[in-house]
């Protein structure tokens, strides 16, 4: 097992390299960039999704020293909207963002820094990338961890019960609920929850924004924890409704597939009761596929799945940060988030494979290749 773990860790290196290389190449061909964004700010054309941090961007450049912008009628530039700006000013912008270096040099310098977990400084926020990520991390951890845990604790027992009672009235009416949950987009369900329970038009039972109340610092530990889950209730319900439905159906199908196999009939013929067959034989085999999906489910909940929910409930987490960074061409934040989530995904996949041996000791990774 130790040799297999070492091989998998070594295999992560070229995988990470490939992920970062493809992303870096795509960004090079994407229209716009940080230099264009600064030019747009100077010309007053910086609007829309980037407006949330435009003030901080201006402050950042002001803090680094004001640059006099001279106007020239005949100046041409490779940057859109740069006509009329002093070429020396454009060169200073390129140097500030590192674009005075060739692309390959910037790429390998980025990899060297990331290998040491040095993510640099945000282009448009006066803060280091690592501190920015630490600032947003608690929100994303709260959403991803609790949603994944709640989904698995509810969906697996429900899926097993539906498989055992396949075709019964219980299976039929719960399937109706699951189908409805799978069909409702999470962001629409979030808006419905706000309207119904967060002071929209009916009840005002739950808060609309943040993870804590304004007076949370003065609360006792017990009340602080209750306040924390009080704020998380609606976002978790909205985020988990689709994942709950998908995992329930998947669990049921996995167990139905195993229940219909020949070894189950053999176990029953030997005198095993339903509980012994289900938990002594079927459970271990059926859970393999469910466990295999855990890393993906966690990463989706931790990042992509929480983007709209974070926006709707004003939860400033990594999903929203990454989305805004892509729009604003804040490349250090974009690539740092990509690198971190790639590492987390690879590590969770390894943990998932190792968990196979705990669920089913018959699996031996030492005899297989990576």
JSON list of C-alpha atoms in Angstrom, two decimals, residues 102-340:
[
{"chain": "A", "resi": 102, "resn": "UNK", "atom": "CA", "xyz": [7.76, 36.00, -22.10]},
{"chain": "A", "resi": 103, "resn": "UNK", "atom": "CA", "xyz": [4.78, 33.72, -21.48]},
{"chain": "A", "resi": 104, "resn": "UNK", "atom": "CA", "xyz": [6.88, 30.60, -20.86]},
{"chain": "A", "resi": 105, "resn": "UNK", "atom": "CA", "xyz": [8.98, 32.43, -18.26]},
{"chain": "A", "resi": 106, "resn": "UNK", "atom": "CA", "xyz": [5.86, 33.66, -16.45]},
{"chain": "A", "resi": 107, "resn": "UNK", "atom": "CA", "xyz": [4.44, 30.13, -16.47]},
{"chain": "A", "resi": 108, "resn": "UNK", "atom": "CA", "xyz": [7.46, 28.41, -14.97]},
{"chain": "A", "resi": 109, "resn": "UNK", "atom": "CA", "xyz": [7.94, 31.21, -12.45]},
{"chain": "A", "resi": 110, "resn": "UNK", "atom": "CA", "xyz": [4.31, 30.71, -11.39]},
{"chain": "A", "resi": 111, "resn": "UNK", "atom": "CA", "xyz": [4.84, 26.95, -11.00]},
{"chain": "A", "resi": 112, "resn": "UNK", "atom": "CA", "xyz": [7.98, 27.49, -8.91]},
{"chain": "A", "resi": 113, "resn": "UNK", "atom": "CA", "xyz": [6.16, 29.91, -6.62]},
{"chain": "A", "resi": 114, "resn": "UNK", "atom": "CA", "xyz": [3.08, 27.67, -6.33]},
{"chain": "A", "resi": 115, "resn": "UNK", "atom": "CA", "xyz": [5.25, 24.67, -5.43]},
{"chain": "A", "resi": 116, "resn": "UNK", "atom": "CA", "xyz": [6.28, 26.73, -2.38]},
{"chain": "A", "resi": 117, "resn": "UNK", "atom": "CA", "xyz": [2.67, 27.90, -1.88]},
{"chain": "A", "resi": 118, "resn": "UNK", "atom": "CA", "xyz": [3.68, 31.45, -2.70]},
{"chain": "A", "resi": 119, "resn": "UNK", "atom": "CA", "xyz": [0.65, 32.81, -4.59]},
{"chain": "A", "resi": 120, "resn": "UNK", "atom": "CA", "xyz": [1.77, 36.41, -4.81]},
{"chain": "A", "resi": 121, "resn": "UNK", "atom": "CA", "xyz": [-0.36, 39.54, -4.58]},
{"chain": "A", "resi": 122, "resn": "UNK", "atom": "CA", "xyz": [-3.81, 40.18, -5.98]},
{"chain": "A", "resi": 123, "resn": "UNK", "atom": "CA", "xyz": [-3.73, 42.53, -8.95]},
{"chain": "A", "resi": 124, "resn": "UNK", "atom": "CA", "xyz": [-6.68, 44.64, -7.86]},
{"chain": "A", "resi": 125, "resn": "UNK", "atom": "CA", "xyz": [-6.90, 44.15, -4.10]},
{"chain": "A", "resi": 126, "resn": "UNK", "atom": "CA", "xyz": [-4.32, 45.44, -1.67]},
{"chain": "A", "resi": 127, "resn": "UNK", "atom": "CA", "xyz": [-3.86, 42.00, -0.08]},
{"chain": "A", "resi": 128, "resn": "UNK", "atom": "CA", "xyz": [-1.86, 38.84, -0.72]},
{"chain": "A", "resi": 129, "resn": "UNK", "atom": "CA", "xyz": [-3.68, 36.01, -2.49]},
{"chain": "A", "resi": 130, "resn": "UNK", "atom": "CA", "xyz": [-3.14, 33.55, 0.37]},
{"chain": "A", "resi": 131, "resn": "UNK", "atom": "CA", "xyz": [-4.64, 35.97, 2.89]},
{"chain": "A", "resi": 132, "resn": "UNK", "atom": "CA", "xyz": [-7.53, 36.64, 0.55]},
{"chain": "A", "resi": 133, "resn": "UNK", "atom": "CA", "xyz": [-8.22, 32.91, 0.25]},
{"chain": "A", "resi": 134, "resn": "UNK", "atom": "CA", "xyz": [-7.98, 32.46, 4.02]},
{"chain": "A", "resi": 135, "resn": "UNK", "atom": "CA", "xyz": [-10.50, 35.27, 4.42]},
{"chain": "A", "resi": 136, "resn": "UNK", "atom": "CA", "xyz": [-13.04, 33.57, 2.12]},
{"chain": "A", "resi": 137, "resn": "UNK", "atom": "CA", "xyz": [-12.29, 29.97, 3.11]},
{"chain": "A", "resi": 138, "resn": "UNK", "atom": "CA", "xyz": [-14.57, 29.62, 6.18]},
{"chain": "A", "resi": 139, "resn": "UNK", "atom": "CA", "xyz": [-17.69, 30.33, 4.12]},
{"chain": "A", "resi": 140, "resn": "UNK", "atom": "CA", "xyz": [-16.86, 27.75, 1.46]},
{"chain": "A", "resi": 141, "resn": "UNK", "atom": "CA", "xyz": [-15.82, 25.14, 4.03]},
{"chain": "A", "resi": 142, "resn": "UNK", "atom": "CA", "xyz": [-19.07, 25.67, 5.90]},
{"chain": "A", "resi": 143, "resn": "UNK", "atom": "CA", "xyz": [-21.18, 25.23, 2.78]},
{"chain": "A", "resi": 144, "resn": "UNK", "atom": "CA", "xyz": [-19.22, 22.36, 1.25]},
{"chain": "A", "resi": 145, "resn": "UNK", "atom": "CA", "xyz": [-18.60, 20.31, 4.39]},
{"chain": "A", "resi": 146, "resn": "UNK", "atom": "CA", "xyz": [-22.04, 20.53, 5.96]},
{"chain": "A", "resi": 147, "resn": "UNK", "atom": "CA", "xyz": [-23.89, 20.14, 2.68]},
{"chain": "A", "resi": 148, "resn": "UNK", "atom": "CA", "xyz": [-21.90, 17.04, 1.70]},
{"chain": "A", "resi": 149, "resn": "UNK", "atom": "CA", "xyz": [-22.26, 15.52, 5.16]},
{"chain": "A", "resi": 150, "resn": "UNK", "atom": "CA", "xyz": [-26.00, 16.19, 5.36]},
{"chain": "A", "resi": 151, "resn": "UNK", "atom": "CA", "xyz": [-26.55, 14.89, 1.83]},
{"chain": "A", "resi": 152, "resn": "UNK", "atom": "CA", "xyz": [-24.77, 11.61, 2.49]},
{"chain": "A", "resi": 153, "resn": "UNK", "atom": "CA", "xyz": [-26.42, 11.10, 5.89]},
{"chain": "A", "resi": 154, "resn": "UNK", "atom": "CA", "xyz": [-29.88, 11.53, 4.35]},
{"chain": "A", "resi": 155, "resn": "UNK", "atom": "CA", "xyz": [-29.48, 10.15, 0.83]},
{"chain": "A", "resi": 156, "resn": "UNK", "atom": "CA", "xyz": [-27.69, 6.87, 1.59]},
{"chain": "A", "resi": 157, "resn": "UNK", "atom": "CA", "xyz": [-30.20, 5.53, 4.16]},
{"chain": "A", "resi": 158, "resn": "UNK", "atom": "CA", "xyz": [-33.08, 6.76, 1.99]},
{"chain": "A", "resi": 159, "resn": "UNK", "atom": "CA", "xyz": [-31.60, 5.18, -1.14]},
{"chain": "A", "resi": 160, "resn": "UNK", "atom": "CA", "xyz": [-31.05, 1.87, 0.66]},
{"chain": "A", "resi": 161, "resn": "UNK", "atom": "CA", "xyz": [-34.60, 1.91, 2.01]},
{"chain": "A", "resi": 162, "resn": "UNK", "atom": "CA", "xyz": [-35.99, 2.63, -1.46]},
{"chain": "A", "resi": 163, "resn": "UNK", "atom": "CA", "xyz": [-33.97, -0.23, -2.95]},
{"chain": "A", "resi": 164, "resn": "UNK", "atom": "CA", "xyz": [-35.20, -2.70, -0.33]},
{"chain": "A", "resi": 165, "resn": "UNK", "atom": "CA", "xyz": [-38.80, -1.49, -0.76]},
{"chain": "A", "resi": 166, "resn": "UNK", "atom": "CA", "xyz": [-38.61, -1.16, -4.54]},
{"chain": "A", "resi": 167, "resn": "UNK", "atom": "CA", "xyz": [-42.08, -0.71, -6.03]},
{"chain": "A", "resi": 168, "resn": "UNK", "atom": "CA", "xyz": [-43.80, -0.15, -2.67]},
{"chain": "A", "resi": 169, "resn": "UNK", "atom": "CA", "xyz": [-45.93, 2.96, -1.90]},
{"chain": "A", "resi": 170, "resn": "UNK", "atom": "CA", "xyz": [-42.99, 4.34, 0.10]},
{"chain": "A", "resi": 171, "resn": "UNK", "atom": "CA", "xyz": [-40.72, 4.03, -2.93]},
{"chain": "A", "resi": 172, "resn": "UNK", "atom": "CA", "xyz": [-43.31, 5.67, -5.21]},
{"chain": "A", "resi": 173, "resn": "UNK", "atom": "CA", "xyz": [-44.04, 8.79, -3.16]},
{"chain": "A", "resi": 174, "resn": "UNK", "atom": "CA", "xyz": [-40.41, 9.33, -2.17]},
{"chain": "A", "resi": 175, "resn": "UNK", "atom": "CA", "xyz": [-39.46, 9.00, -5.84]},
{"chain": "A", "resi": 176, "resn": "UNK", "atom": "CA", "xyz": [-41.89, 11.81, -6.59]},
{"chain": "A", "resi": 177, "resn": "UNK", "atom": "CA", "xyz": [-40.14, 14.03, -4.05]},
{"chain": "A", "resi": 178, "resn": "UNK", "atom": "CA", "xyz": [-36.73, 13.08, -5.44]},
{"chain": "A", "resi": 179, "resn": "UNK", "atom": "CA", "xyz": [-37.77, 13.85, -9.02]},
{"chain": "A", "resi": 180, "resn": "UNK", "atom": "CA", "xyz": [-39.11, 17.25, -8.02]},
{"chain": "A", "resi": 181, "resn": "UNK", "atom": "CA", "xyz": [-35.94, 18.02, -6.07]},
{"chain": "A", "resi": 182, "resn": "UNK", "atom": "CA", "xyz": [-33.80, 16.99, -9.03]},
{"chain": "A", "resi": 183, "resn": "UNK", "atom": "CA", "xyz": [-35.80, 19.20, -11.40]},
{"chain": "A", "resi": 184, "resn": "UNK", "atom": "CA", "xyz": [-35.68, 22.40, -9.34]},
{"chain": "A", "resi": 185, "resn": "UNK", "atom": "CA", "xyz": [-32.59, 24.57, -9.98]},
{"chain": "A", "resi": 186, "resn": "UNK", "atom": "CA", "xyz": [-30.82, 25.38, -6.73]},
{"chain": "A", "resi": 187, "resn": "UNK", "atom": "CA", "xyz": [-30.79, 29.15, -7.29]},
{"chain": "A", "resi": 188, "resn": "UNK", "atom": "CA", "xyz": [-34.56, 29.23, -7.98]},
{"chain": "A", "resi": 189, "resn": "UNK", "atom": "CA", "xyz": [-35.20, 27.18, -4.87]},
{"chain": "A", "resi": 190, "resn": "UNK", "atom": "CA", "xyz": [-32.99, 29.61, -2.93]},
{"chain": "A", "resi": 191, "resn": "UNK", "atom": "CA", "xyz": [-35.12, 32.54, -4.10]},
{"chain": "A", "resi": 192, "resn": "UNK", "atom": "CA", "xyz": [-38.28, 30.63, -3.10]},
{"chain": "A", "resi": 193, "resn": "UNK", "atom": "CA", "xyz": [-36.86, 29.99, 0.37]},
{"chain": "A", "resi": 194, "resn": "UNK", "atom": "CA", "xyz": [-36.05, 33.68, 0.76]},
{"chain": "A", "resi": 195, "resn": "UNK", "atom": "CA", "xyz": [-39.55, 34.67, -0.28]},
{"chain": "A", "resi": 196, "resn": "UNK", "atom": "CA", "xyz": [-41.16, 32.17, 2.09]},
{"chain": "A", "resi": 197, "resn": "UNK", "atom": "CA", "xyz": [-38.88, 32.16, 5.14]},
{"chain": "A", "resi": 198, "resn": "UNK", "atom": "CA", "xyz": [-36.45, 35.10, 5.05]},
{"chain": "A", "resi": 199, "resn": "UNK", "atom": "CA", "xyz": [-38.77, 38.08, 5.16]},
{"chain": "A", "resi": 200, "resn": "UNK", "atom": "CA", "xyz": [-39.50, 38.14, 1.44]},
{"chain": "A", "resi": 201, "resn": "UNK", "atom": "CA", "xyz": [-43.30, 38.13, 1.49]},
{"chain": "A", "resi": 202, "resn": "UNK", "atom": "CA", "xyz": [-44.39, 35.68, 4.17]},
{"chain": "A", "resi": 203, "resn": "UNK", "atom": "CA", "xyz": [-42.37, 34.51, 7.19]},
{"chain": "A", "resi": 204, "resn": "UNK", "atom": "CA", "xyz": [-39.24, 36.08, 8.63]},
{"chain": "A", "resi": 205, "resn": "UNK", "atom": "CA", "xyz": [-37.70, 33.09, 10.37]},
{"chain": "A", "resi": 206, "resn": "UNK", "atom": "CA", "xyz": [-34.18, 33.06, 8.94]},
{"chain": "A", "resi": 207, "resn": "UNK", "atom": "CA", "xyz": [-31.49, 35.70, 8.23]},
{"chain": "A", "resi": 208, "resn": "UNK", "atom": "CA", "xyz": [-30.75, 36.71, 4.67]},
{"chain": "A", "resi": 209, "resn": "UNK", "atom": "CA", "xyz": [-26.99, 37.27, 4.69]},
{"chain": "A", "resi": 210, "resn": "UNK", "atom": "CA", "xyz": [-23.73, 36.27, 6.34]},
{"chain": "A", "resi": 211, "resn": "UNK", "atom": "CA", "xyz": [-22.71, 33.39, 8.61]},
{"chain": "A", "resi": 212, "resn": "UNK", "atom": "CA", "xyz": [-23.27, 35.19, 11.91]},
{"chain": "A", "resi": 213, "resn": "UNK", "atom": "CA", "xyz": [-25.37, 37.92, 13.46]},
{"chain": "A", "resi": 214, "resn": "UNK", "atom": "CA", "xyz": [-23.87, 41.33, 14.15]},
{"chain": "A", "resi": 215, "resn": "UNK", "atom": "CA", "xyz": [-23.64, 40.63, 17.89]},
{"chain": "A", "resi": 216, "resn": "UNK", "atom": "CA", "xyz": [-22.14, 37.12, 17.44]},
{"chain": "A", "resi": 217, "resn": "UNK", "atom": "CA", "xyz": [-18.89, 38.09, 19.16]},
{"chain": "A", "resi": 218, "resn": "UNK", "atom": "CA", "xyz": [-20.72, 38.72, 22.43]},
{"chain": "A", "resi": 219, "resn": "UNK", "atom": "CA", "xyz": [-22.64, 35.42, 22.36]},
{"chain": "A", "resi": 220, "resn": "UNK", "atom": "CA", "xyz": [-21.95, 32.35, 24.49]},
{"chain": "A", "resi": 221, "resn": "UNK", "atom": "CA", "xyz": [-20.54, 29.29, 22.73]},
{"chain": "A", "resi": 222, "resn": "UNK", "atom": "CA", "xyz": [-23.87, 27.51, 22.65]},
{"chain": "A", "resi": 223, "resn": "UNK", "atom": "CA", "xyz": [-25.72, 30.48, 21.25]},
{"chain": "A", "resi": 224, "resn": "UNK", "atom": "CA", "xyz": [-22.88, 31.19, 18.81]},
{"chain": "A", "resi": 225, "resn": "UNK", "atom": "CA", "xyz": [-23.16, 27.66, 17.33]},
{"chain": "A", "resi": 226, "resn": "UNK", "atom": "CA", "xyz": [-26.94, 27.92, 17.08]},
{"chain": "A", "resi": 227, "resn": "UNK", "atom": "CA", "xyz": [-26.61, 31.29, 15.37]},
{"chain": "A", "resi": 228, "resn": "UNK", "atom": "CA", "xyz": [-24.10, 29.79, 12.93]},
{"chain": "A", "resi": 229, "resn": "UNK", "atom": "CA", "xyz": [-26.43, 26.96, 11.87]},
{"chain": "A", "resi": 230, "resn": "UNK", "atom": "CA", "xyz": [-29.39, 29.36, 11.85]},
{"chain": "A", "resi": 231, "resn": "UNK", "atom": "CA", "xyz": [-27.64, 31.38, 9.15]},
{"chain": "A", "resi": 232, "resn": "UNK", "atom": "CA", "xyz": [-26.62, 28.23, 7.23]},
{"chain": "A", "resi": 233, "resn": "UNK", "atom": "CA", "xyz": [-30.05, 26.57, 7.16]},
{"chain": "A", "resi": 234, "resn": "UNK", "atom": "CA", "xyz": [-31.49, 28.14, 4.00]},
{"chain": "A", "resi": 235, "resn": "UNK", "atom": "CA", "xyz": [-28.23, 28.11, 1.96]},
{"chain": "A", "resi": 236, "resn": "UNK", "atom": "CA", "xyz": [-27.66, 24.44, 2.79]},
{"chain": "A", "resi": 237, "resn": "UNK", "atom": "CA", "xyz": [-31.21, 23.47, 1.85]},
{"chain": "A", "resi": 238, "resn": "UNK", "atom": "CA", "xyz": [-30.95, 25.36, -1.44]},
{"chain": "A", "resi": 239, "resn": "UNK", "atom": "CA", "xyz": [-27.52, 23.93, -2.20]},
{"chain": "A", "resi": 240, "resn": "UNK", "atom": "CA", "xyz": [-28.36, 20.37, -1.20]},
{"chain": "A", "resi": 241, "resn": "UNK", "atom": "CA", "xyz": [-31.72, 19.84, -2.89]},
{"chain": "A", "resi": 242, "resn": "UNK", "atom": "CA", "xyz": [-30.21, 18.78, -6.22]},
{"chain": "A", "resi": 243, "resn": "UNK", "atom": "CA", "xyz": [-27.33, 16.80, -4.73]},
{"chain": "A", "resi": 244, "resn": "UNK", "atom": "CA", "xyz": [-29.74, 15.05, -2.34]},
{"chain": "A", "resi": 245, "resn": "UNK", "atom": "CA", "xyz": [-31.94, 13.88, -5.22]},
{"chain": "A", "resi": 246, "resn": "UNK", "atom": "CA", "xyz": [-29.04, 12.73, -7.39]},
{"chain": "A", "resi": 247, "resn": "UNK", "atom": "CA", "xyz": [-27.30, 10.78, -4.63]},
{"chain": "A", "resi": 248, "resn": "UNK", "atom": "CA", "xyz": [-30.56, 9.14, -3.49]},
{"chain": "A", "resi": 249, "resn": "UNK", "atom": "CA", "xyz": [-31.31, 7.83, -6.98]},
{"chain": "A", "resi": 250, "resn": "UNK", "atom": "CA", "xyz": [-27.70, 6.73, -7.44]},
{"chain": "A", "resi": 251, "resn": "UNK", "atom": "CA", "xyz": [-27.67, 4.88, -4.11]},
{"chain": "A", "resi": 252, "resn": "UNK", "atom": "CA", "xyz": [-30.92, 3.09, -4.90]},
{"chain": "A", "resi": 253, "resn": "UNK", "atom": "CA", "xyz": [-29.69, 1.97, -8.31]},
{"chain": "A", "resi": 254, "resn": "UNK", "atom": "CA", "xyz": [-26.38, 0.72, -6.88]},
{"chain": "A", "resi": 255, "resn": "UNK", "atom": "CA", "xyz": [-28.12, -1.37, -4.24]},
{"chain": "A", "resi": 256, "resn": "UNK", "atom": "CA", "xyz": [-30.77, -2.67, -6.67]},
{"chain": "A", "resi": 257, "resn": "UNK", "atom": "CA", "xyz": [-28.02, -3.80, -9.03]},
{"chain": "A", "resi": 258, "resn": "UNK", "atom": "CA", "xyz": [-26.29, -5.72, -6.23]},
{"chain": "A", "resi": 259, "resn": "UNK", "atom": "CA", "xyz": [-29.49, -7.18, -4.75]},
{"chain": "A", "resi": 260, "resn": "UNK", "atom": "CA", "xyz": [-30.32, -8.81, -8.09]},
{"chain": "A", "resi": 261, "resn": "UNK", "atom": "CA", "xyz": [-26.97, -10.59, -8.40]},
{"chain": "A", "resi": 262, "resn": "UNK", "atom": "CA", "xyz": [-26.48, -14.32, -7.96]},
{"chain": "A", "resi": 263, "resn": "UNK", "atom": "CA", "xyz": [-24.47, -14.15, -4.73]},
{"chain": "A", "resi": 264, "resn": "UNK", "atom": "CA", "xyz": [-27.47, -12.60, -2.96]},
{"chain": "A", "resi": 265, "resn": "UNK", "atom": "CA", "xyz": [-29.64, -15.57, -3.94]},
{"chain": "A", "resi": 266, "resn": "UNK", "atom": "CA", "xyz": [-26.88, -17.88, -2.72]},
{"chain": "A", "resi": 267, "resn": "UNK", "atom": "CA", "xyz": [-26.70, -16.07, 0.63]},
{"chain": "A", "resi": 268, "resn": "UNK", "atom": "CA", "xyz": [-30.47, -16.33, 1.07]},
{"chain": "A", "resi": 269, "resn": "UNK", "atom": "CA", "xyz": [-30.35, -20.03, 0.18]},
{"chain": "A", "resi": 270, "resn": "UNK", "atom": "CA", "xyz": [-27.79, -20.54, 2.95]},
{"chain": "A", "resi": 271, "resn": "UNK", "atom": "CA", "xyz": [-30.26, -19.16, 5.49]},
{"chain": "A", "resi": 272, "resn": "UNK", "atom": "CA", "xyz": [-29.12, -15.54, 5.82]},
{"chain": "A", "resi": 273, "resn": "UNK", "atom": "CA", "xyz": [-31.91, -13.14, 6.76]},
{"chain": "A", "resi": 274, "resn": "UNK", "atom": "CA", "xyz": [-32.55, -9.87, 4.93]},
{"chain": "A", "resi": 275, "resn": "UNK", "atom": "CA", "xyz": [-30.44, -7.81, 7.33]},
{"chain": "A", "resi": 276, "resn": "UNK", "atom": "CA", "xyz": [-27.46, -10.14, 7.05]},
{"chain": "A", "resi": 277, "resn": "UNK", "atom": "CA", "xyz": [-27.70, -10.16, 3.26]},
{"chain": "A", "resi": 278, "resn": "UNK", "atom": "CA", "xyz": [-28.06, -6.39, 3.03]},
{"chain": "A", "resi": 279, "resn": "UNK", "atom": "CA", "xyz": [-25.31, -5.33, 5.44]},
{"chain": "A", "resi": 280, "resn": "UNK", "atom": "CA", "xyz": [-23.08, -8.39, 5.29]},
{"chain": "A", "resi": 281, "resn": "UNK", "atom": "CA", "xyz": [-22.86, -8.74, 1.52]},
{"chain": "A", "resi": 282, "resn": "UNK", "atom": "CA", "xyz": [-24.67, -6.09, -0.52]},
{"chain": "A", "resi": 283, "resn": "UNK", "atom": "CA", "xyz": [-23.61, -3.00, 1.43]},
{"chain": "A", "resi": 284, "resn": "UNK", "atom": "CA", "xyz": [-19.86, -3.29, 0.87]},
{"chain": "A", "resi": 285, "resn": "UNK", "atom": "CA", "xyz": [-20.17, -3.88, -2.87]},
{"chain": "A", "resi": 286, "resn": "UNK", "atom": "CA", "xyz": [-22.80, -1.21, -3.49]},
{"chain": "A", "resi": 287, "resn": "UNK", "atom": "CA", "xyz": [-20.98, 1.44, -1.47]},
{"chain": "A", "resi": 288, "resn": "UNK", "atom": "CA", "xyz": [-17.86, 1.29, -3.66]},
{"chain": "A", "resi": 289, "resn": "UNK", "atom": "CA", "xyz": [-19.37, 3.42, -6.42]},
{"chain": "A", "resi": 290, "resn": "UNK", "atom": "CA", "xyz": [-20.93, 5.80, -3.90]},
{"chain": "A", "resi": 291, "resn": "UNK", "atom": "CA", "xyz": [-17.59, 6.33, -2.17]},
{"chain": "A", "resi": 292, "resn": "UNK", "atom": "CA", "xyz": [-15.96, 6.89, -5.56]},
{"chain": "A", "resi": 293, "resn": "UNK", "atom": "CA", "xyz": [-18.24, 9.86, -6.13]},
{"chain": "A", "resi": 294, "resn": "UNK", "atom": "CA", "xyz": [-17.46, 11.54, -2.81]},
{"chain": "A", "resi": 295, "resn": "UNK", "atom": "CA", "xyz": [-14.42, 13.60, -3.92]},
{"chain": "A", "resi": 296, "resn": "UNK", "atom": "CA", "xyz": [-16.29, 15.03, -6.88]},
{"chain": "A", "resi": 297, "resn": "UNK", "atom": "CA", "xyz": [-19.35, 15.77, -4.76]},
{"chain": "A", "resi": 298, "resn": "UNK", "atom": "CA", "xyz": [-17.30, 17.55, -2.14]},
{"chain": "A", "resi": 299, "resn": "UNK", "atom": "CA", "xyz": [-15.33, 19.64, -4.62]},
{"chain": "A", "resi": 300, "resn": "UNK", "atom": "CA", "xyz": [-18.51, 20.64, -6.48]},
{"chain": "A", "resi": 301, "resn": "UNK", "atom": "CA", "xyz": [-20.17, 21.67, -3.25]},
{"chain": "A", "resi": 302, "resn": "UNK", "atom": "CA", "xyz": [-17.00, 23.39, -2.09]},
{"chain": "A", "resi": 303, "resn": "UNK", "atom": "CA", "xyz": [-16.56, 25.46, -5.21]},
{"chain": "A", "resi": 304, "resn": "UNK", "atom": "CA", "xyz": [-18.75, 25.47, -8.32]},
{"chain": "A", "resi": 305, "resn": "UNK", "atom": "CA", "xyz": [-22.01, 24.43, -6.71]},
{"chain": "A", "resi": 306, "resn": "UNK", "atom": "CA", "xyz": [-21.91, 27.22, -4.16]},
{"chain": "A", "resi": 307, "resn": "UNK", "atom": "CA", "xyz": [-21.34, 30.13, -6.56]},
{"chain": "A", "resi": 308, "resn": "UNK", "atom": "CA", "xyz": [-24.95, 31.18, -7.09]},
{"chain": "A", "resi": 309, "resn": "UNK", "atom": "CA", "xyz": [-25.93, 30.31, -3.53]},
{"chain": "A", "resi": 310, "resn": "UNK", "atom": "CA", "xyz": [-23.11, 32.47, -2.16]},
{"chain": "A", "resi": 311, "resn": "UNK", "atom": "CA", "xyz": [-24.29, 35.34, -4.35]},
{"chain": "A", "resi": 312, "resn": "UNK", "atom": "CA", "xyz": [-27.98, 35.04, -3.45]},
{"chain": "A", "resi": 313, "resn": "UNK", "atom": "CA", "xyz": [-27.37, 34.78, 0.29]},
{"chain": "A", "resi": 314, "resn": "UNK", "atom": "CA", "xyz": [-24.50, 37.32, 0.32]},
{"chain": "A", "resi": 315, "resn": "UNK", "atom": "CA", "xyz": [-21.96, 34.74, 1.45]},
{"chain": "A", "resi": 316, "resn": "UNK", "atom": "CA", "xyz": [-18.51, 35.89, 0.38]},
{"chain": "A", "resi": 317, "resn": "UNK", "atom": "CA", "xyz": [-16.74, 32.58, -0.22]},
{"chain": "A", "resi": 318, "resn": "UNK", "atom": "CA", "xyz": [-14.26, 31.08, -2.66]},
{"chain": "A", "resi": 319, "resn": "UNK", "atom": "CA", "xyz": [-16.84, 30.37, -5.34]},
{"chain": "A", "resi": 320, "resn": "UNK", "atom": "CA", "xyz": [-17.84, 34.00, -5.61]},
{"chain": "A", "resi": 321, "resn": "UNK", "atom": "CA", "xyz": [-14.21, 35.10, -5.29]},
{"chain": "A", "resi": 322, "resn": "UNK", "atom": "CA", "xyz": [-13.11, 32.88, -8.19]},
{"chain": "A", "resi": 323, "resn": "UNK", "atom": "CA", "xyz": [-15.97, 34.02, -10.40]},
{"chain": "A", "resi": 324, "resn": "UNK", "atom": "CA", "xyz": [-15.27, 37.68, -9.79]},
{"chain": "A", "resi": 325, "resn": "UNK", "atom": "CA", "xyz": [-11.54, 37.12, -10.29]},
{"chain": "A", "resi": 326, "resn": "UNK", "atom": "CA", "xyz": [-12.16, 35.57, -13.71]},
{"chain": "A", "resi": 327, "resn": "UNK", "atom": "CA", "xyz": [-14.35, 38.51, -14.73]},
{"chain": "A", "resi": 328, "resn": "UNK", "atom": "CA", "xyz": [-11.84, 41.03, -13.44]},
{"chain": "A", "resi": 329, "resn": "UNK", "atom": "CA", "xyz": [-8.81, 39.21, -14.89]},
{"chain": "A", "resi": 330, "resn": "UNK", "atom": "CA", "xyz": [-7.20, 38.96, -11.47]},
{"chain": "A", "resi": 331, "resn": "UNK", "atom": "CA", "xyz": [-4.95, 36.14, -12.64]},
{"chain": "A", "resi": 332, "resn": "UNK", "atom": "CA", "xyz": [-3.04, 35.45, -9.39]},
{"chain": "A", "resi": 333, "resn": "UNK", "atom": "CA", "xyz": [-6.35, 34.75, -7.62]},
{"chain": "A", "resi": 334, "resn": "UNK", "atom": "CA", "xyz": [-7.69, 32.70, -10.55]},
{"chain": "A", "resi": 335, "resn": "UNK", "atom": "CA", "xyz": [-4.65, 30.44, -10.83]},
{"chain": "A", "resi": 336, "resn": "UNK", "atom": "CA", "xyz": [-4.21, 30.12, -7.07]},
{"chain": "A", "resi": 337, "resn": "UNK", "atom": "CA", "xyz": [-7.81, 28.93, -6.68]},
{"chain": "A", "resi": 338, "resn": "UNK", "atom": "CA", "xyz": [-7.38, 26.54, -9.59]},
{"chain": "A", "resi": 339, "resn": "UNK", "atom": "CA", "xyz": [-4.16, 25.14, -8.13]},
{"chain": "A", "resi": 340, "resn": "UNK", "atom": "CA", "xyz": [-5.61, 24.70, -4.65]}
]
